[in-house]
Each structure stands twice: as C-alpha cells, then as structure tokens.
Amino acid sequence: KLAVATVSLAIGSVVAVPAIVDSGQVAHAEEITEANRAKYEVNYDNVSGTPGYTFPYRYSYGVMPGGSLGNGERKGWVRYNKDDVVKPLQPGERVDYTPPKPIKYLTEDYVNKGVWTFQGYNKDIAIAGTDDLTFIATWTFTPTKNPVKTKVFNPHNLSQDEKDQVAQAVKDANSDFPEELRVTVGDNGTAQIYYTDSAGPNSGLTSVVLYPKDTIVEKEISAVPAVDKVDSDDHKVTGTGVPGSEIMVTLPYNRTVLRTSVKPDGKWEVDMPLGASIGSIITVSQGEIDKKFSSDVRITVVATIADEIIPNTPELTIVEDSEQLTKEEKDKVKKEVEKANPGFPAGTTVTVSDNGDLTIVYPDESIDRMLGDYTVVKRKTSAEPTVETIDSDDVKIIGAGEEGAKIEVTLPDGTKKRTTVKQDRVWEVELDNPLATDSVVKITQEETGKKVSSEIQTTVVAAIEDPELTTVEDSDHLTEEEKGKVKDAVKAANPTATKVEVEANGTATVTFPDGTTGTLIPYKTVKEADTAVASRPTPTPVKNPAALTKDEKEKVKKAVRAVNPGNTGIRIGADGTATVVFIDGTTATLTPDKTVKAADANGIKDPAVPTPVKDLTTLTEDEKGEVKDAVKAANLTATKVEVEADGTATVTFPDGTTATLTPDKTVKAADANGIKNPAQPTQPSQ
C-alpha cells in the first residue's frame, strides 16, 4: 500500500495526507503481501511549535523525508521487522538524495507570511515493534514584519542607494529572522527574502515577497524657496528657505549650477561673480531633507535705478586743494549735485570723497559714480605781475598784468595801495611822495577766481635825468665819436654818475656812487641828423607790408608815437611810411623798412599736450584758462594769449607779432575712463 504521512494542523490534531513516494515504492507496492502487513512502517508528522500558527501542510512536500534509516541502511518506504532499529531522515532527504545543507526552513507559506524553522524530531531513534515508528517534526514560525517605508524620489525607478535602504529596512524590521536571510530589491521597490537552505515548491529561492506598498513611499515635494529681487549690479543671489535644506541656483550664463544650504536663521546666498544682464533668467529650487526638490522659482534680472538715471553734472566748485577737500567744500559739492539733480528718488544719498569723487547710492542700493573732474576745480594761482623800474624821483609805479586783475602794492613803510589792471593790461598807482633809493616795493596780483600770486619785489633805483639828444648819422650804428658825445651828454645831465656806458644803438647804462644803475633807452639819448625824429620804433609785424590794414596802421602809429613823444600828429601810409609833425612845425619821415616788417608765425610752438575739454565746440572759462596756460608754457616769450570758444589761440610776442594755433593743436575731447559721461559741467561757482 501507499505510505501515509500525517501533518498536524494544530498541536494535538492529526490529518492523514498522501506522502510523496518514489518509483521504487510504486514498483514494490504490488508485492506487499498480507504477511508484510503485519510488519511495522515509518510515518512522519509535522506540527507547529508556535501558538496561533498552523503548520502549512499543503506546502510541506519539499520537507517531507523520502524514507528512513533501518539498521543503519538508507531505505525507502519499507516495513520493518520487530526489533529493527529505525532512525528518521532529515527534512527534504530521500534514499537517493541528500541536500547540500540540511533543510532548516520552509518558506512557502502564503497564508501565514513568514518562515517556518525546523527545530527537530520528537525522537532520534525507534525500535520496531517496541516504539511507535512515527517521527514528529516540530517547526516554529517567525512572521515577516513590514519595514519602515523608505522615502524615494521615483517609486518606479529606485536608485541603488534607495534599494540598499529598503533592503536594510527589511532586515532591521525582521532582525529575529535567521542569519541566512538575504534581501533583494527590485526597481519598483518589491523586496524578496532569500534563504540558502529552504524547501518548498521553489526550494532554495524566496521566502516572502514584500510589495512596494509595504516597502516604499514617494518623497514629498519641498516647499519653494523665497528669492530676493536680483538687480543687474548684484553679485549675490539671496533668499530664505527651510533651515538645513539644499538650495540649487542655475545662473543664465552657461547654465552654471551653484549649490548652498539654508542657514539656521532661514537665510541663504550664493556668489555670482560675473553678475547677470538685464532680462536674463535665474532659476532657484529647494530640496528639504527627505523630500524632493521643489519646482523652480524663476527670477528675471531687473534694471537698477543707476541703469536708468544719468546724473547731471553739478556746477563746478572751486576748491583750494582738489586732493583734500574741506568739509565745507564737500558740503558745497553735495549741494550743487542735489541742485543739478532734483529728480533723484527719495532716499538717494550722495557722498563726496576727499578728491571730489562722487558716490551716489539709490534706494535700491545701486550706485553711480562721478569723477572729481566733473565736480571740483582747483583754484589757480594768479600769474605774477610785472613792474617797470622805479626811480627815486618817480611819483607813479607802473606795471603790466592780466586785464581785470587786482594789484596790491606794498610800499617800503608798509602802506598798501590797490588798483585794477586796465584793458590794455597796464596798471599804475600814484605815490604821495617819491621813494628812497634802495627801498623795496612788494607787489601781488589776484586774477578773478584765482589765488593771489606769489609776491614780487623791486628795489627803487636812483633817478636818471634825460640828457640833451645827440645828433647821429645812423641811430642803429653809432660811431665811437658819437658814443663819446652821448656819454658826455649823459654825464652832464647826471653829474653824480661814476660810470656811463653807451651801446651802438644809443642805449646808455649809468652807474651811481652807491653802485645802483639805471638805463636810458635810445630815444632819450640820440636823434638822426637828417630828421627831427629821435629814433626809430620797433618795426610792427604786418601780414602784407605793401597794404596795411586799418588796425595795423594804428599799431604802427602807436609804435612811432612811443619813440617820438614831442609831436602834434602822425600819418601812416598804406605801405607803412610814417610822417611825423612836430610842435615847431617841422616834419620827419620814416620809411617802411623802419616801421614795419612781414609777420612770421612759424616760430610759434604747440602746447606739449592738448588740453582735455568736455565740449570741443564750447569751452568753459576755466578750460580756456587751462589752454591759455598750456600755450604760455610752450611759448615763454609770449606777452599775450587769447583763447576763443573753440580752442583757437592767438599769441602775441614782445615784438608785436601775432600767431594763431588751431583747435586741433590746443584741445582734445576729455576721456572719462569708462565712467558714465554726464552732461557738460557748468561754470564754476565762486
């Protein structure tokens, strides 16, 4: 007959089920005789050793032994004779098969999700005819516990790290499982538990499958971060978020990604060294701990107030030292800036540095800057005046200066006399009494808007009396005899003179006993024999000696009058011929070669460096002054420099000649070195 195995459904209850038999058992079944039925047969029973759980008999075929040991021999399903020694085979063991490892676990219990562990038989040996040949195997049950669910980003495609977390969570939840436990996790979070010595329909494979609903949960989406406004001049992106979260910022150029963490105070920031252009987009997202990154916050870079405002330049403030402004000067500059820019937004601050540079900070913290060149101008020092020699019998002090300048003369006794330079650049002060020889007179000049010049000093010299005029043949080339006559005439007029020296043109230098000297110019010492004219004037330069202009004729007349003071009239012809009428009715004529010469402008020199100006078509008064100074520096002998609005400079030399420098040689456009060019500076305030 077929061997029968019983399986306990509960402790103490037994149900008979067909046992698995091998081919040998089937072949021998027909040979069993009535006599054999009197022999003893082996039975196996499986019972639950864990209260509340019934051993899963329907899944126990893989662990049911296929035979027994009779008198030390492996036997199939046979009957034993009385006194045969019988021992049970181990779970899963058969007559012709021994598992590589003893089967300890039954894992295919789909009713009770967990693992059954073999604890042993109720006995290890039995004697046929004496003992019951039923061997009862006890199995204990360990239920599978669901793990703490792992938070994942994508529940359909777990990362390896997330899979590892799920596997560890399963192991942690089932720490009382056998040590042989092995867990694998699929892409969707399905966890399978493996054992190396289990039995069942899938012997040696899985014990339990834990589905995604029990192992994973999709991470929550993080809150979006707050992002502050980004201006075009910002070099940081800032905002607030959940402390400890990760912030990811994507910049517009090259899609550069920057990461940072939210500080404990909820604030975060990332550096943006290159800044960002107006209208470009910056995206920001936040990843809280154990949460997905939030959706992107898109920030458009906006223009600053500084981008939209071009500040007007203020009226230039005259300062004493353009590198070290006083507080009062800074306050004045600030006032002029605010006056020139009434449209500045409320809350705008203006700061003036020591050198006049401006820093303008708008309410949005954007900044405009303006160089001191556009706000201040250093007060210039007036040129020194000139003064004619002061004789001890003079009742006037005469000199030259800049038109409109103030002249202050300090006399030897400390008395101060003041006057203004006239249009012809001549100034003079009246003396109450002549000054003593060797006394010192001090003189300064103060031009409009400039500092007072340095002080010049002149010493009063002994007065020289004019001699009788000596008649000579050629006033430019006196003979030695004529020089002697001049010398005698000078000594006769100045009997105290210790020495008289006469030059070829009649100039006489007189030395007095105290060592002082004086000079008599030619028209005070000689006159030519054939004319009543004392001496010749300095030739006046003219453009065309054959056709003098009205202005040139006036210049020639003035020059002739200067050396011929005793006359009642002077007429100048178109070619420069001068006819002088004296008081006694006599006349004298000066030919053109003695009165005029062709003007030569080739000797004029260009300034070393053209003067930078804001507007090449309309120079300010201060810029004209700078051009004038530059031209004077290049032409030291110039007696006068006049500058027009476009920079054209007209230079007058000691001999009366004039020359003109065109604007391309005197001025150039100012360069603000990359700083925003504001509107033209206005004239400086006093």
GROMACS .gro file of C-alpha atoms in nm, residues 43-392:
model
  350
   43ASN     CA    1   0.541   0.766   0.948
   44TYR     CA    2   0.636   1.137   0.966
   45ASP     CA    3   0.430   1.413   1.118
   46ASN     CA    4   0.489   1.795   1.121
   47VAL     CA    5   0.350   2.015   1.391
   48SER     CA    6   0.362   2.387   1.472
   49GLY     CA    7   0.569   2.485   1.768
   50THR     CA    8   0.437   2.844   1.763
   51PRO     CA    9   0.098   2.904   1.926
   52GLY     CA   10  -0.157   3.061   1.697
   53TYR     CA   11   0.002   2.935   1.375
   54THR     CA   12  -0.090   2.611   1.191
   55PHE     CA   13   0.183   2.432   1.008
   56PRO     CA   14   0.114   2.469   0.629
   57TYR     CA   15   0.075   2.102   0.538
   58ARG     CA   16  -0.013   2.183   0.178
   59TYR     CA   17   0.333   2.338   0.128
   60SER     CA   18   0.524   2.070   0.326
   61TYR     CA   19   0.606   1.828   0.044
   62GLY     CA   20   0.950   1.967  -0.008
   63VAL     CA   21   1.049   1.897   0.351
   64MET     CA   22   0.889   1.553   0.392
   65PRO     CA   23   1.169   1.287   0.419
   66GLY     CA   24   1.159   1.021   0.148
   67GLY     CA   25   1.239   0.714   0.357
   68SER     CA   26   1.428   0.629   0.674
   69LEU     CA   27   1.738   0.461   0.817
   70GLY     CA   28   1.680   0.094   0.903
   71ASN     CA   29   1.956  -0.077   1.097
   72GLY     CA   30   2.192   0.189   0.963
   73GLU     CA   31   2.082   0.149   0.599
   74ARG     CA   32   1.906   0.414   0.392
   75LYS     CA   33   1.572   0.268   0.296
   76GLY     CA   34   1.267   0.390   0.111
   77TRP     CA   35   0.914   0.331   0.219
   78VAL     CA   36   0.951  -0.017   0.365
   79ARG     CA   37   0.809  -0.213   0.656
   80TYR     CA   38   1.040  -0.306   0.936
   81ASN     CA   39   1.061  -0.628   1.132
   82LYS     CA   40   1.032  -0.637   1.502
   83ASP     CA   41   1.340  -0.506   1.680
   84ASP     CA   42   1.473  -0.325   1.370
   85VAL     CA   43   1.648  -0.002   1.469
   86VAL     CA   44   1.488   0.289   1.280
   87LYS     CA   45   1.607   0.645   1.250
   88PRO     CA   46   1.434   0.932   1.062
   89LEU     CA   47   1.580   1.103   0.755
   90GLN     CA   48   1.620   1.483   0.776
   91PRO     CA   49   1.370   1.718   0.610
   92GLY     CA   50   1.399   1.701   0.232
   93GLU     CA   51   1.629   1.397   0.245
   94ARG     CA   52   1.547   1.090   0.034
   95VAL     CA   53   1.701   0.748  -0.017
   96ASP     CA   54   1.887   0.867  -0.323
   97TYR     CA   55   1.931   1.238  -0.234
   98THR     CA   56   2.089   1.429   0.046
   99PRO     CA   57   2.062   1.816   0.035
  100PRO     CA   58   2.398   2.006   0.031
  101LYS     CA   59   2.287   2.160   0.358
  102PRO     CA   60   2.025   2.034   0.594
  103ILE     CA   61   1.694   2.196   0.518
  104LYS     CA   62   1.603   2.417   0.811
  105TYR     CA   63   1.337   2.644   0.668
  106LEU     CA   64   1.002   2.620   0.500
  107THR     CA   65   0.933   2.948   0.327
  108GLU     CA   66   0.634   2.891   0.105
  109ASP     CA   67   0.355   2.968   0.345
  110TYR     CA   68   0.136   3.206   0.152
  111VAL     CA   69  -0.129   3.204   0.420
  112ASN     CA   70   0.098   3.298   0.704
  113LYS     CA   71   0.359   3.526   0.553
  114GLY     CA   72   0.684   3.430   0.720
  115VAL     CA   73   0.930   3.146   0.770
  116TRP     CA   74   0.900   2.805   0.941
  117THR     CA   75   1.216   2.682   1.110
  118PHE     CA   76   1.279   2.310   1.175
  119GLN     CA   77   1.352   2.250   1.544
  120GLY     CA   78   1.396   1.869   1.535
  121TYR     CA   79   1.207   1.539   1.578
  122ASN     CA   80   1.044   1.419   1.891
  123LYS     CA   81   1.297   1.134   1.891
  124ASP     CA   82   1.608   1.042   1.703
  125ILE     CA   83   1.562   0.658   1.714
  126ALA     CA   84   1.284   0.400   1.748
  127ILE     CA   85   1.275   0.015   1.782
  128ALA     CA   86   1.024  -0.153   1.554
  129GLY     CA   87   0.763  -0.349   1.750
  130THR     CA   88   0.855  -0.166   2.066
  131ASP     CA   89   0.834   0.202   1.983
  132ASP     CA   90   0.595   0.399   1.774
  133LEU     CA   91   0.766   0.449   1.436
  134THR     CA   92   0.603   0.791   1.388
  135PHE     CA   93   0.861   1.073   1.393
  136ILE     CA   94   0.709   1.412   1.474
  137ALA     CA   95   0.895   1.722   1.340
  138THR     CA   96   0.836   2.048   1.526
  139TRP     CA   97   0.853   2.376   1.329
  140THR     CA   98   0.840   2.725   1.477
  141PHE     CA   99   0.701   3.017   1.283
  142THR     CA  100   0.852   3.366   1.250
  143PRO     CA  101   0.612   3.610   1.079
  144THR     CA  102   0.752   3.863   0.834
  145LYS     CA  103   0.719   4.223   0.954
  146ASN     CA  104   0.679   4.513   0.719
  147PRO     CA  105   0.975   4.754   0.727
  148VAL     CA  106   0.970   5.123   0.788
  149LYS     CA  107   0.889   5.259   0.446
  150THR     CA  108   1.178   5.415   0.261
  151LYS     CA  109   1.117   5.757   0.107
  152VAL     CA  110   1.216   5.755  -0.259
  153PHE     CA  111   1.227   6.015  -0.538
  154ASN     CA  112   1.079   5.795  -0.813
  155PRO     CA  113   0.876   5.494  -0.696
  156HIS     CA  114   0.903   5.338  -1.043
  157ASN     CA  115   1.281   5.355  -1.066
  158LEU     CA  116   1.469   5.338  -0.737
  159SER     CA  117   1.833   5.437  -0.721
  160GLN     CA  118   2.081   5.181  -0.589
  161ASP     CA  119   2.113   5.379  -0.270
  162GLU     CA  120   1.736   5.369  -0.222
  163LYS     CA  121   1.731   4.993  -0.291
  164ASP     CA  122   2.001   4.945  -0.028
  165GLN     CA  123   1.793   5.147   0.217
  166VAL     CA  124   1.487   4.930   0.150
  167ALA     CA  125   1.690   4.610   0.198
  168GLN     CA  126   1.833   4.732   0.524
  169ALA     CA  127   1.491   4.843   0.645
  170VAL     CA  128   1.356   4.488   0.577
  171LYS     CA  129   1.646   4.337   0.770
  172ASP     CA  130   1.602   4.583   1.057
  173ALA     CA  131   1.229   4.505   1.077
  174ASN     CA  132   1.298   4.128   1.078
  175SER     CA  133   1.602   4.111   1.300
  176ASP     CA  134   1.471   3.784   1.453
  177PHE     CA  135   1.491   3.612   1.113
  178PRO     CA  136   1.770   3.361   1.065
  179GLU     CA  137   2.113   3.496   0.988
  180GLU     CA  138   2.097   3.336   0.644
  181LEU     CA  139   1.845   3.599   0.544
  182ARG     CA  140   1.925   3.773   0.213
  183VAL     CA  141   1.713   4.052   0.068
  184THR     CA  142   1.697   4.181  -0.287
  185VAL     CA  143   1.500   4.486  -0.402
  186GLY     CA  144   1.362   4.550  -0.748
  187ASP     CA  145   1.342   4.880  -0.938
  188ASN     CA  146   0.987   4.936  -0.816
  189GLY     CA  147   1.066   4.861  -0.450
  190THR     CA  148   0.950   4.496  -0.441
  191ALA     CA  149   1.158   4.316  -0.175
  192GLN     CA  150   1.231   3.942  -0.185
  193ILE     CA  151   1.375   3.746   0.106
  194TYR     CA  152   1.609   3.459   0.020
  195TYR     CA  153   1.746   3.167   0.226
  196THR     CA  154   2.023   2.926   0.133
  197ASP     CA  155   1.865   2.616   0.287
  198SER     CA  156   1.490   2.646   0.244
  199ALA     CA  157   1.250   2.399   0.095
  200GLY     CA  158   0.922   2.412  -0.089
  201PRO     CA  159   0.792   2.438  -0.446
  202ASN     CA  160   1.062   2.697  -0.508
  203SER     CA  161   1.313   2.533  -0.285
  204GLY     CA  162   1.617   2.744  -0.213
  205LEU     CA  163   1.465   3.057  -0.362
  206THR     CA  164   1.242   3.313  -0.195
  207SER     CA  165   1.055   3.305   0.126
  208VAL     CA  166   0.840   3.615   0.116
  209VAL     CA  167   0.769   3.893  -0.131
  210LEU     CA  168   0.708   4.239   0.014
  211TYR     CA  169   0.533   4.459  -0.235
  212PRO     CA  170   0.604   4.832  -0.292
  213LYS     CA  171   0.302   4.942  -0.089
  214ASP     CA  172   0.474   4.789   0.215
  215THR     CA  173   0.833   4.900   0.145
  216ILE     CA  174   0.841   5.246  -0.009
  217VAL     CA  175   0.667   5.580  -0.017
  218GLU     CA  176   0.726   5.862  -0.261
  219LYS     CA  177   0.903   6.160  -0.107
  220GLU     CA  178   0.706   6.478  -0.054
  221ILE     CA  179   0.785   6.780  -0.269
  222SER     CA  180   0.978   7.051  -0.089
  223ALA     CA  181   0.836   7.397  -0.043
  224VAL     CA  182   0.957   7.652  -0.297
  225PRO     CA  183   1.220   7.890  -0.156
  226ALA     CA  184   1.181   8.268  -0.137
  227VAL     CA  185   1.421   8.458  -0.365
  228ASP     CA  186   1.507   8.825  -0.328
  229LYS     CA  187   1.494   9.063  -0.625
  230VAL     CA  188   1.809   9.043  -0.840
  231ASP     CA  189   1.939   9.367  -0.992
  232SER     CA  190   2.183   9.394  -1.279
  233ASP     CA  191   2.459   9.511  -1.044
  234ASP     CA  192   2.412   9.233  -0.787
  235HIS     CA  193   2.689   8.980  -0.734
  236LYS     CA  194   2.489   8.755  -0.500
  237VAL     CA  195   2.158   8.572  -0.519
  238THR     CA  196   1.988   8.568  -0.178
  239GLY     CA  197   1.667   8.446  -0.022
  240THR     CA  198   1.508   8.240   0.257
  241GLY     CA  199   1.408   7.877   0.295
  242VAL     CA  200   1.372   7.584   0.535
  243PRO     CA  201   1.683   7.560   0.761
  244GLY     CA  202   1.911   7.275   0.657
  245SER     CA  203   1.760   7.247   0.308
  246GLU     CA  204   1.974   7.245  -0.005
  247ILE     CA  205   1.931   7.537  -0.246
  248MET     CA  206   2.014   7.492  -0.614
  249VAL     CA  207   2.065   7.807  -0.825
  250THR     CA  208   2.101   7.794  -1.204
  251LEU     CA  209   2.264   8.106  -1.350
  252PRO     CA  210   2.188   8.234  -1.701
  253TYR     CA  211   2.541   8.213  -1.840
  254ASN     CA  212   2.641   7.857  -1.944
  255ARG     CA  213   2.363   7.729  -1.717
  256THR     CA  214   2.607   7.726  -1.428
  257VAL     CA  215   2.461   7.546  -1.123
  258LEU     CA  216   2.551   7.665  -0.773
  259ARG     CA  217   2.451   7.488  -0.451
  260THR     CA  218   2.430   7.603  -0.092
  261SER     CA  219   2.248   7.521   0.233
  262VAL     CA  220   1.988   7.724   0.419
  263LYS     CA  221   2.139   7.858   0.741
  264PRO     CA  222   1.975   7.808   1.082
  265ASP     CA  223   1.826   8.157   1.057
  266GLY     CA  224   1.648   8.058   0.736
  267LYS     CA  225   1.867   8.267   0.505
  268TRP     CA  226   2.080   8.153   0.210
  269GLU     CA  227   2.301   8.314  -0.052
  270VAL     CA  228   2.531   8.222  -0.342
  271ASP     CA  229   2.802   8.432  -0.504
  272MET     CA  230   2.753   8.545  -0.862
  273PRO     CA  231   3.096   8.695  -0.955
  274LEU     CA  232   3.006   8.778  -1.315
  275GLY     CA  233   2.672   8.935  -1.233
  276ALA     CA  234   2.381   8.897  -1.475
  277SER     CA  235   2.242   9.106  -1.758
  278ILE     CA  236   1.906   9.280  -1.751
  279GLY     CA  237   1.625   9.045  -1.855
  280SER     CA  238   1.820   8.721  -1.804
  281ILE     CA  239   1.656   8.439  -1.603
  282ILE     CA  240   1.785   8.280  -1.282
  283THR     CA  241   1.611   7.964  -1.152
  284VAL     CA  242   1.613   7.853  -0.787
  285SER     CA  243   1.478   7.535  -0.624
  286GLN     CA  244   1.486   7.391  -0.271
  287GLY     CA  245   1.542   7.035  -0.151
  288GLU     CA  246   1.432   6.973   0.207
  289ILE     CA  247   1.571   6.676   0.396
  290ASP     CA  248   1.398   6.354   0.277
  291LYS     CA  249   1.191   6.549   0.025
  292LYS     CA  250   1.202   6.604  -0.348
  293PHE     CA  251   1.335   6.932  -0.484
  294SER     CA  252   1.069   7.193  -0.526
  295SER     CA  253   0.962   7.335  -0.859
  296ASP     CA  254   1.183   7.615  -0.994
  297VAL     CA  255   1.136   7.976  -0.894
  298ARG     CA  256   1.218   8.192  -1.198
  299ILE     CA  257   1.369   8.532  -1.128
  300THR     CA  258   1.415   8.791  -1.402
  301VAL     CA  259   1.714   9.019  -1.354
  302VAL     CA  260   1.587   9.378  -1.346
  303ALA     CA  261   1.747   9.712  -1.417
  304THR     CA  262   1.870   9.922  -1.128
  305ILE     CA  263   1.789  10.286  -1.073
  306ALA     CA  264   2.152  10.351  -1.167
  307ASP     CA  265   2.088  10.180  -1.502
  308GLU     CA  266   1.805  10.422  -1.573
  309ILE     CA  267   1.948  10.750  -1.445
  310ILE     CA  268   2.233  10.951  -1.591
  311PRO     CA  269   2.312  11.212  -1.326
  312ASN     CA  270   2.358  11.570  -1.437
  313THR     CA  271   2.694  11.722  -1.355
  314PRO     CA  272   2.685  11.995  -1.097
  315GLU     CA  273   2.825  12.343  -1.126
  316LEU     CA  274   3.198  12.310  -1.064
  317THR     CA  275   3.300  12.407  -0.713
  318ILE     CA  276   3.628  12.594  -0.681
  319VAL     CA  277   3.842  12.440  -0.408
  320GLU     CA  278   4.179  12.524  -0.262
  321ASP     CA  279   4.318  12.169  -0.283
  322SER     CA  280   4.146  11.932  -0.524
  323GLU     CA  281   4.304  11.630  -0.350
  324GLN     CA  282   4.195  11.724   0.002
  325LEU     CA  283   3.859  11.899   0.016
  326THR     CA  284   3.747  12.059   0.339
  327LYS     CA  285   3.414  11.968   0.498
  328GLU     CA  286   3.269  12.297   0.382
  329GLU     CA  287   3.385  12.231   0.025
  330LYS     CA  288   3.237  11.879   0.032
  331ASP     CA  289   2.907  12.018   0.158
  332LYS     CA  290   2.905  12.270  -0.125
  333VAL     CA  291   2.976  11.999  -0.383
  334LYS     CA  292   2.693  11.787  -0.241
  335LYS     CA  293   2.458  12.085  -0.252
  336GLU     CA  294   2.548  12.154  -0.615
  337VAL     CA  295   2.490  11.786  -0.706
  338GLU     CA  296   2.146  11.787  -0.545
  339LYS     CA  297   2.067  12.119  -0.710
  340ALA     CA  298   2.160  11.978  -1.053
  341ASN     CA  299   1.957  11.658  -0.994
  342PRO     CA  300   1.621  11.746  -0.839
  343GLY     CA  301   1.476  11.423  -0.981
  344PHE     CA  302   1.681  11.186  -0.764
  345PRO     CA  303   1.447  10.934  -0.592
  346ALA     CA  304   1.372  10.991  -0.225
  347GLY     CA  305   1.628  10.812  -0.012
  348THR     CA  306   1.919  10.873  -0.251
  349THR     CA  307   2.244  10.952  -0.071
  350VAL     CA  308   2.538  11.147  -0.210
  351THR     CA  309   2.887  11.105  -0.064
  352VAL     CA  310   3.178  11.328  -0.161
  353SER     CA  311   3.531  11.191  -0.121
  354ASP     CA  312   3.841  11.392  -0.037
  355ASN     CA  313   3.926  11.440  -0.406
  356GLY     CA  314   3.574  11.537  -0.511
  357ASP     CA  315   3.473  11.196  -0.648
  358LEU     CA  316   3.102  11.127  -0.601
  359THR     CA  317   2.931  10.809  -0.486
  360ILE     CA  318   2.554  10.820  -0.544
  361VAL     CA  319   2.361  10.539  -0.373
  362TYR     CA  320   1.998  10.498  -0.480
  363PRO     CA  321   1.720  10.344  -0.267
  364ASP     CA  322   1.770  10.007  -0.438
  365GLU     CA  323   2.138  10.021  -0.331
  366SER     CA  324   2.256  10.059  -0.690
  367ILE     CA  325   2.543  10.301  -0.734
  368ASP     CA  326   2.651  10.574  -0.973
  369ARG     CA  327   2.993  10.735  -0.953
  370MET     CA  328   3.128  11.062  -1.088
  371LEU     CA  329   3.491  11.168  -1.100
  372GLY     CA  330   3.608  11.477  -0.920
  373ASP     CA  331   3.697  11.625  -1.260
  374TYR     CA  332   3.323  11.683  -1.305
  375THR     CA  333   3.256  11.831  -0.960
  376VAL     CA  334   3.551  12.044  -0.848
  377VAL     CA  335   3.822  12.263  -0.993
  378LYS     CA  336   4.131  12.371  -0.809
  379ARG     CA  337   4.161  12.743  -0.757
  380LYS     CA  338   4.454  12.851  -0.971
  381THR     CA  339   4.726  13.086  -0.862
  382SER     CA  340   4.736  13.416  -1.040
  383ALA     CA  341   5.032  13.496  -1.261
  384GLU     CA  342   5.289  13.732  -1.115
  385PRO     CA  343   5.255  14.093  -1.234
  386THR     CA  344   5.539  14.287  -1.395
  387VAL     CA  345   5.661  14.628  -1.285
  388GLU     CA  346   5.872  14.893  -1.453
  389THR     CA  347   6.187  15.018  -1.286
  390ILE     CA  348   6.102  15.257  -1.003
  391ASP     CA  349   6.327  15.562  -0.994
  392SER     CA  350   6.382  15.761  -0.678
   0.00000   0.00000   0.00000
